[in-house]
CSV table of C-alpha atoms and ligand atoms in Angstrom, one decimal:
chain,number,residue,atom,x,y,z
M,58,UNK,CA,-154.8,114.4,170.3
M,59,UNK,CA,-153.9,110.9,169.1
M,60,UNK,CA,-150.3,109.8,169.1
M,61,UNK,CA,-149.9,107.2,166.3
M,62,UNK,CA,-146.7,105.3,165.8
M,63,UNK,CA,-147.8,102.4,163.6
M,64,UNK,CA,-148.3,103.2,159.8
M,65,UNK,CA,-151.2,100.9,159.5
M,66,UNK,CA,-152.9,102.6,162.4
M,67,UNK,CA,-152.3,106.0,160.8
M,68,UNK,CA,-153.9,104.8,157.6
M,69,UNK,CA,-157.0,103.5,159.6
M,70,UNK,CA,-157.3,106.8,161.4
M,71,UNK,CA,-157.3,108.7,158.1
M,72,UNK,CA,-159.7,106.3,156.4
M,73,UNK,CA,-162.1,106.7,159.3
M,74,UNK,CA,-161.9,110.5,159.2
M,75,UNK,CA,-162.5,110.4,155.5
M,76,UNK,CA,-165.5,108.1,155.8
M,77,UNK,CA,-167.1,110.5,158.3
M,78,UNK,CA,-166.7,113.1,155.5
M,79,UNK,CA,-164.0,115.1,157.3
M,80,UNK,CA,-161.2,116.8,155.4
M,81,UNK,CA,-157.5,116.3,156.5
M,82,UNK,CA,-154.7,118.8,156.5
M,83,UNK,CA,-151.2,117.5,156.9
M,84,UNK,CA,-147.8,119.0,158.0
M,85,UNK,CA,-144.9,116.7,157.5
M,86,UNK,CA,-141.8,117.5,159.6
M,87,UNK,CA,-138.6,116.1,161.0
M,88,UNK,CA,-139.4,117.3,164.5
M,89,UNK,CA,-137.5,119.6,167.0
M,90,UNK,CA,-140.4,121.8,166.2
M,91,UNK,CA,-140.1,125.6,166.1
M,92,UNK,CA,-142.4,128.5,165.2
M,93,UNK,CA,-141.8,127.9,161.5
M,94,UNK,CA,-143.4,124.4,161.9
M,95,UNK,CA,-146.2,125.8,164.0
M,96,UNK,CA,-147.0,128.4,161.4
M,97,UNK,CA,-147.6,125.6,158.9
M,98,UNK,CA,-149.9,123.9,161.4
M,99,UNK,CA,-152.0,127.1,161.8
M,100,UNK,CA,-152.4,127.2,158.0
M,101,UNK,CA,-153.4,123.6,157.9
M,102,UNK,CA,-155.8,124.0,160.8
M,103,UNK,CA,-157.6,126.7,158.9
M,104,UNK,CA,-158.0,124.7,155.8
M,105,UNK,CA,-159.5,121.4,156.9
M,106,UNK,CA,-161.5,119.6,159.6
M,107,UNK,CA,-158.6,117.5,160.9
M,108,UNK,CA,-155.0,118.4,161.3
M,109,UNK,CA,-152.2,115.7,161.2
M,110,UNK,CA,-148.6,116.5,161.8
M,111,UNK,CA,-145.9,113.9,161.3
M,112,UNK,CA,-142.5,113.8,163.0
M,113,UNK,CA,-140.0,111.5,161.2
M,114,UNK,CA,-136.3,112.0,160.6
M,115,UNK,CA,-136.2,110.2,157.3
M,116,UNK,CA,-133.0,108.3,156.8
M,117,UNK,CA,-133.6,108.1,153.0
M,118,UNK,CA,-133.0,111.8,152.6
M,119,UNK,CA,-129.6,111.9,154.4
M,120,UNK,CA,-126.4,111.3,152.6
M,121,UNK,CA,-123.2,109.7,153.8
M,122,UNK,CA,-121.5,111.9,156.4
M,123,UNK,CA,-124.6,114.1,156.9
M,124,UNK,CA,-126.2,114.7,160.3
M,125,UNK,CA,-128.7,111.8,160.5
M,126,UNK,CA,-127.4,110.5,163.8
M,127,UNK,CA,-127.1,113.8,165.5
M,128,UNK,CA,-130.2,115.5,164.1
M,129,UNK,CA,-131.8,117.2,167.1
M,130,UNK,CA,-134.8,115.4,168.6
M,131,UNK,CA,-137.3,116.3,171.3
M,132,UNK,CA,-140.3,114.0,171.3
M,133,UNK,CA,-141.9,115.3,174.5
M,134,UNK,CA,-141.5,119.0,173.5
M,135,UNK,CA,-142.8,118.2,169.9
M,136,UNK,CA,-145.9,116.5,171.3
M,137,UNK,CA,-146.7,119.4,173.6
M,138,UNK,CA,-146.4,121.9,170.7
M,139,UNK,CA,-148.6,119.8,168.4
M,140,UNK,CA,-151.2,119.5,171.2
M,141,UNK,CA,-151.1,123.3,171.8
M,142,UNK,CA,-151.6,124.0,168.1
M,143,UNK,CA,-154.7,121.8,168.0
M,144,UNK,CA,-153.4,118.8,166.1
M,145,UNK,CA,-155.8,116.0,166.0
M,146,UNK,CA,-153.1,113.4,165.4
M,147,UNK,CA,-149.4,113.2,165.5
M,148,UNK,CA,-147.8,110.5,163.4
M,149,UNK,CA,-144.5,109.5,164.9
M,150,UNK,CA,-143.2,106.4,163.1
M,151,UNK,CA,-139.8,104.7,163.4
M,152,UNK,CA,-137.5,104.0,160.5
M,153,UNK,CA,-138.0,100.2,160.8
M,154,UNK,CA,-141.8,100.5,160.4
M,155,UNK,CA,-141.6,103.0,157.5
M,156,UNK,CA,-138.8,101.0,155.8
M,157,UNK,CA,-139.3,97.3,156.9
M,158,UNK,CA,-136.9,94.6,155.7
M,159,UNK,CA,-137.4,94.2,152.0
M,160,UNK,CA,-138.2,97.9,151.3
M,161,UNK,CA,-136.6,98.7,148.0
M,162,UNK,CA,-138.8,101.1,146.0
M,163,UNK,CA,-137.9,104.8,145.4
M,164,UNK,CA,-139.1,107.7,143.4
M,165,UNK,CA,-136.6,109.3,141.1
M,166,UNK,CA,-136.7,113.1,140.6
M,167,UNK,CA,-135.6,115.0,137.5
M,168,UNK,CA,-134.1,118.2,136.3
M,169,UNK,CA,-135.4,120.2,139.3
M,170,UNK,CA,-133.0,118.3,141.6
M,171,UNK,CA,-129.8,118.5,139.5
M,172,UNK,CA,-129.3,122.1,140.7
M,173,UNK,CA,-128.9,123.9,144.1
M,174,UNK,CA,-129.2,121.6,147.1
M,175,UNK,CA,-129.8,118.6,144.7
M,176,UNK,CA,-126.3,119.2,143.3
M,177,UNK,CA,-124.6,119.2,146.7
M,178,UNK,CA,-126.8,116.5,148.2
M,179,UNK,CA,-127.1,113.7,145.6
M,180,UNK,CA,-130.2,111.4,146.3
M,181,UNK,CA,-131.6,113.8,148.9
M,182,UNK,CA,-134.7,114.8,147.0
M,183,UNK,CA,-135.4,111.3,145.8
M,184,UNK,CA,-135.5,110.4,149.5
M,185,UNK,CA,-137.7,113.3,150.2
M,186,UNK,CA,-140.4,112.6,147.6
M,187,UNK,CA,-140.4,108.9,148.4
M,188,UNK,CA,-141.1,109.5,152.0
M,189,UNK,CA,-143.6,112.3,151.3
M,190,UNK,CA,-145.6,110.1,148.9
M,191,UNK,CA,-145.6,107.3,151.4
M,192,UNK,CA,-146.7,109.7,154.1
M,193,UNK,CA,-149.5,110.9,151.8
M,194,UNK,CA,-150.6,107.4,151.3
M,195,UNK,CA,-150.9,106.8,155.0
M,196,UNK,CA,-152.3,110.2,156.1
M,197,UNK,CA,-154.5,110.6,153.0
M,198,UNK,CA,-154.6,114.4,153.3
M,199,UNK,CA,-156.7,116.7,151.2
M,200,UNK,CA,-154.2,119.5,151.7
M,201,UNK,CA,-150.5,119.4,152.8
M,202,UNK,CA,-148.5,122.5,153.9
M,203,UNK,CA,-144.8,123.0,153.2
M,204,UNK,CA,-142.6,125.9,154.0
M,205,UNK,CA,-141.0,128.0,151.3
M,206,UNK,CA,-137.9,128.1,153.5
M,207,UNK,CA,-137.0,124.9,151.7
M,208,UNK,CA,-137.8,126.5,148.3
M,209,UNK,CA,-136.5,123.7,146.1
M,210,UNK,CA,-138.2,121.1,148.2
M,211,UNK,CA,-141.5,122.9,147.8
M,212,UNK,CA,-141.1,123.0,144.0
M,213,UNK,CA,-140.0,119.3,143.8
M,214,UNK,CA,-143.0,118.1,145.9
M,215,UNK,CA,-145.4,120.3,143.9
M,216,UNK,CA,-144.0,118.8,140.7
M,217,UNK,CA,-144.2,115.2,142.0
M,218,UNK,CA,-147.8,115.7,142.9
M,219,UNK,CA,-148.5,117.1,139.5
M,220,UNK,CA,-146.5,114.5,137.6
M,221,UNK,CA,-148.0,111.5,139.5
M,222,UNK,CA,-151.5,112.9,139.8
M,223,UNK,CA,-151.5,112.6,143.6
M,224,UNK,CA,-154.9,113.8,144.9
M,225,UNK,CA,-153.6,116.4,147.4
M,226,UNK,CA,-153.4,120.2,147.3
M,227,UNK,CA,-149.9,121.5,148.1
M,228,UNK,CA,-149.8,124.8,150.0
M,229,UNK,CA,-146.6,126.9,150.3
M,230,UNK,CA,-146.1,128.8,153.5
M,231,UNK,CA,-144.0,132.0,154.2
M,232,UNK,CA,-140.6,131.8,155.9
M,233,UNK,CA,-140.7,132.4,159.6
M,234,UNK,CA,-137.7,134.3,161.0
M,235,UNK,CA,-136.1,135.1,164.3
M,236,UNK,CA,-136.1,138.7,165.4
M,237,UNK,CA,-132.7,139.3,163.8
M,238,UNK,CA,-133.9,137.8,160.5
M,239,UNK,CA,-132.3,134.4,160.7
M,240,UNK,CA,-134.8,131.8,159.2
M,241,UNK,CA,-135.9,129.4,161.9
M,242,UNK,CA,-134.5,125.9,161.4
M,243,UNK,CA,-134.0,122.9,163.6
M,244,UNK,CA,-130.3,123.0,162.5
M,245,UNK,CA,-129.8,126.4,164.0
M,246,UNK,CA,-129.3,124.5,167.2
M,247,UNK,CA,-125.9,123.5,165.9
M,248,UNK,CA,-124.7,127.1,165.6
M,249,UNK,CA,-122.2,128.6,168.0
M,250,UNK,CA,-122.8,132.2,169.2
M,251,UNK,CA,-120.4,133.7,166.6
M,252,UNK,CA,-121.8,131.6,163.8
M,253,UNK,CA,-125.3,132.6,164.8
M,254,UNK,CA,-124.5,136.3,164.7
M,255,UNK,CA,-122.7,136.0,161.4
M,256,UNK,CA,-125.5,134.0,159.9
M,257,UNK,CA,-127.7,137.1,160.1
M,258,UNK,CA,-125.8,138.1,156.9
M,259,UNK,CA,-128.0,135.7,155.0
M,260,UNK,CA,-131.2,137.5,155.4
M,261,UNK,CA,-129.4,140.8,155.2
M,262,UNK,CA,-128.0,139.9,151.8
M,263,UNK,CA,-131.5,138.8,150.6
M,264,UNK,CA,-132.8,142.2,151.7
M,265,UNK,CA,-130.0,143.9,149.9
M,266,UNK,CA,-130.9,142.0,146.7
M,267,UNK,CA,-134.5,142.9,147.1
M,268,UNK,CA,-133.5,146.6,147.5
M,269,UNK,CA,-131.5,146.5,144.4
M,270,UNK,CA,-134.2,144.8,142.4
M,271,UNK,CA,-136.9,147.2,143.7
M,272,UNK,CA,-134.6,150.1,142.7
M,273,UNK,CA,-134.7,148.8,139.1
M,274,UNK,CA,-131.5,146.6,139.0
M,275,UNK,CA,-132.1,143.8,136.5
M,276,UNK,CA,-128.6,142.5,136.0
M,277,UNK,CA,-128.3,139.1,137.8
M,278,UNK,CA,-124.5,139.6,137.9
M,279,UNK,CA,-124.7,142.9,139.8
M,280,UNK,CA,-127.2,141.5,142.3
M,281,UNK,CA,-125.3,138.2,142.9
M,282,UNK,CA,-122.0,140.1,143.3
M,283,UNK,CA,-123.5,142.3,146.0
M,284,UNK,CA,-125.0,139.3,147.8
M,285,UNK,CA,-121.8,137.3,147.7
M,286,UNK,CA,-119.7,140.2,148.9
M,287,UNK,CA,-122.0,140.7,151.9
M,288,UNK,CA,-121.8,137.0,152.9
M,289,UNK,CA,-118.1,136.8,152.2
M,290,UNK,CA,-117.5,139.6,154.7
M,291,UNK,CA,-118.4,137.0,157.4
M,292,UNK,CA,-115.2,135.1,158.1
M,293,UNK,CA,-117.1,132.0,159.4
M,294,UNK,CA,-119.4,131.7,156.4
M,295,UNK,CA,-118.5,129.5,153.4
M,296,UNK,CA,-120.8,129.8,150.4
M,297,UNK,CA,-122.1,126.6,148.9
M,298,UNK,CA,-124.2,128.4,146.3
M,299,UNK,CA,-125.7,131.8,145.7
M,300,UNK,CA,-127.9,131.9,142.6
M,301,UNK,CA,-130.8,133.7,140.9
M,302,UNK,CA,-133.1,131.2,139.4
M,303,UNK,CA,-136.4,130.9,137.7
M,304,UNK,CA,-139.0,130.7,140.4
M,305,UNK,CA,-140.6,127.5,139.0
M,306,UNK,CA,-138.0,125.7,137.0
M,307,UNK,CA,-135.0,126.7,139.2
M,308,UNK,CA,-132.9,127.2,136.1
M,309,UNK,CA,-130.2,130.0,136.5
M,310,UNK,CA,-131.2,133.4,135.1
M,311,UNK,CA,-128.4,135.1,133.1
M,312,UNK,CA,-130.0,137.9,131.0
M,313,UNK,CA,-131.9,140.9,132.3
M,314,UNK,CA,-134.4,139.6,134.8
M,315,UNK,CA,-137.9,139.5,133.3
M,316,UNK,CA,-139.4,136.3,134.7
M,317,UNK,CA,-140.3,135.8,138.4
M,318,UNK,CA,-136.9,135.2,140.0
M,319,UNK,CA,-135.9,133.8,143.4
M,320,UNK,CA,-132.6,134.4,145.0
M,321,UNK,CA,-131.5,131.1,146.7
M,322,UNK,CA,-128.5,130.5,148.9
M,323,UNK,CA,-126.8,127.9,150.9
M,324,UNK,CA,-124.0,128.8,153.3
M,325,UNK,CA,-121.9,126.7,155.6
M,326,UNK,CA,-121.1,127.9,159.1
M,327,UNK,CA,-118.7,125.2,160.5
M,328,UNK,CA,-120.6,121.9,160.1
M,329,UNK,CA,-123.9,123.6,159.8
M,330,UNK,CA,-125.3,124.2,156.3
M,331,UNK,CA,-128.0,127.0,156.2
M,332,UNK,CA,-130.4,127.7,153.4
M,333,UNK,CA,-132.5,130.8,152.7
M,334,UNK,CA,-134.2,132.4,149.8
M,335,UNK,CA,-136.3,135.4,148.7
M,336,UNK,CA,-138.6,135.8,145.7
M,337,UNK,CA,-137.7,139.2,144.3
M,338,UNK,CA,-140.6,141.6,143.8
M,339,UNK,CA,-141.2,145.0,142.3
M,340,UNK,CA,-142.1,146.6,145.6
Q,1,AMP,P1,-138.2,120.1,158.6
Q,1,AMP,O1,-138.6,119.6,159.9
Q,1,AMP,O2,-137.0,120.9,158.6
Q,1,AMP,O3,-138.2,119.0,157.6
Q,1,AMP,O4,-139.3,121.1,158.1
Q,1,AMP,C1,-140.7,120.7,158.0
Q,1,AMP,C2,-141.5,121.7,157.3
Q,1,AMP,O5,-141.3,123.0,157.9
Q,1,AMP,C3,-141.0,122.0,155.8
Q,1,AMP,O6,-142.1,122.2,155.0
Q,1,AMP,C4,-140.2,123.2,156.0
Q,1,AMP,O7,-140.1,124.0,154.8
Q,1,AMP,C5,-141.0,124.0,157.0
Q,1,AMP,N1,-140.1,125.0,157.7
Q,1,AMP,C6,-138.9,124.8,158.3
Q,1,AMP,N2,-138.4,126.0,158.7
Q,1,AMP,C7,-139.3,126.9,158.4
Q,1,AMP,C8,-139.4,128.3,158.6
Q,1,AMP,N3,-138.4,129.0,159.2
Q,1,AMP,N4,-140.5,129.0,158.1
Q,1,AMP,C9,-141.5,128.3,157.5
Q,1,AMP,N5,-141.5,127.0,157.3
Q,1,AMP,C10,-140.4,126.3,157.7
């Protein structure tokens, strides 16, 4: 496995692979890798000749007062996990090489990011798509894998690739959960024991919504009220949003549910903001 820190070296590595006729799968991450990240690597591994993972805590996507400085890091552990998942290269750049003095160009996202996490984290998704496009230009992947845990991010990146005709296939991957149902996240490391046990209510509330939907409930108000009540029963949880939205446009659904709908939620436990979601299905 090659450890590459220099963006120019990453681009050379990718160009050489491509000139040998090899296809490249790419998994961008912010590190502190867990089984969710590793599941994306397995999907990537199966889809291309070469697998590249990047680890970069991207300052552009963090707002004032967010957790950029304290975001958990474990370079040694991350490299060992990439190696054992069969990565061919790990791209581990530093902010000053990704954003050297004079860097000033950013992508601007649209309606998809005026809602949900975009509403509570202004500028966040512009920072995400900017770094993702730059990473794509360096890694030159044929296919890139993103988790549907970050549902809005997956939609925003899919749209960016479509809008700008970026020559890469975006693959969405299922959410990987702990045994109790909590979606794996690097930020789970911030949770205290009580917060962690109360956070199980997130997945429970999604399951409750799915049960209601499968039983024929189509009134968003009824489903949302049940979900909110379940989360509000946890004294340490503070709802940022709980919404039922169109699965592609992320617009809120008010009438009887007829189009594919996803229940999305963000809940704070102390200083930790957790997100989760579930696409509602007939069965
Ligand atoms: P992050 O390191 O949090 O930026 O995440 C990197 C990638 O891993 C993103 O595409 C995430 O959606 C994905 N990811 C994070 N947590 C999970 C999870 N529990 N299951 C599946 N994918 C995940």
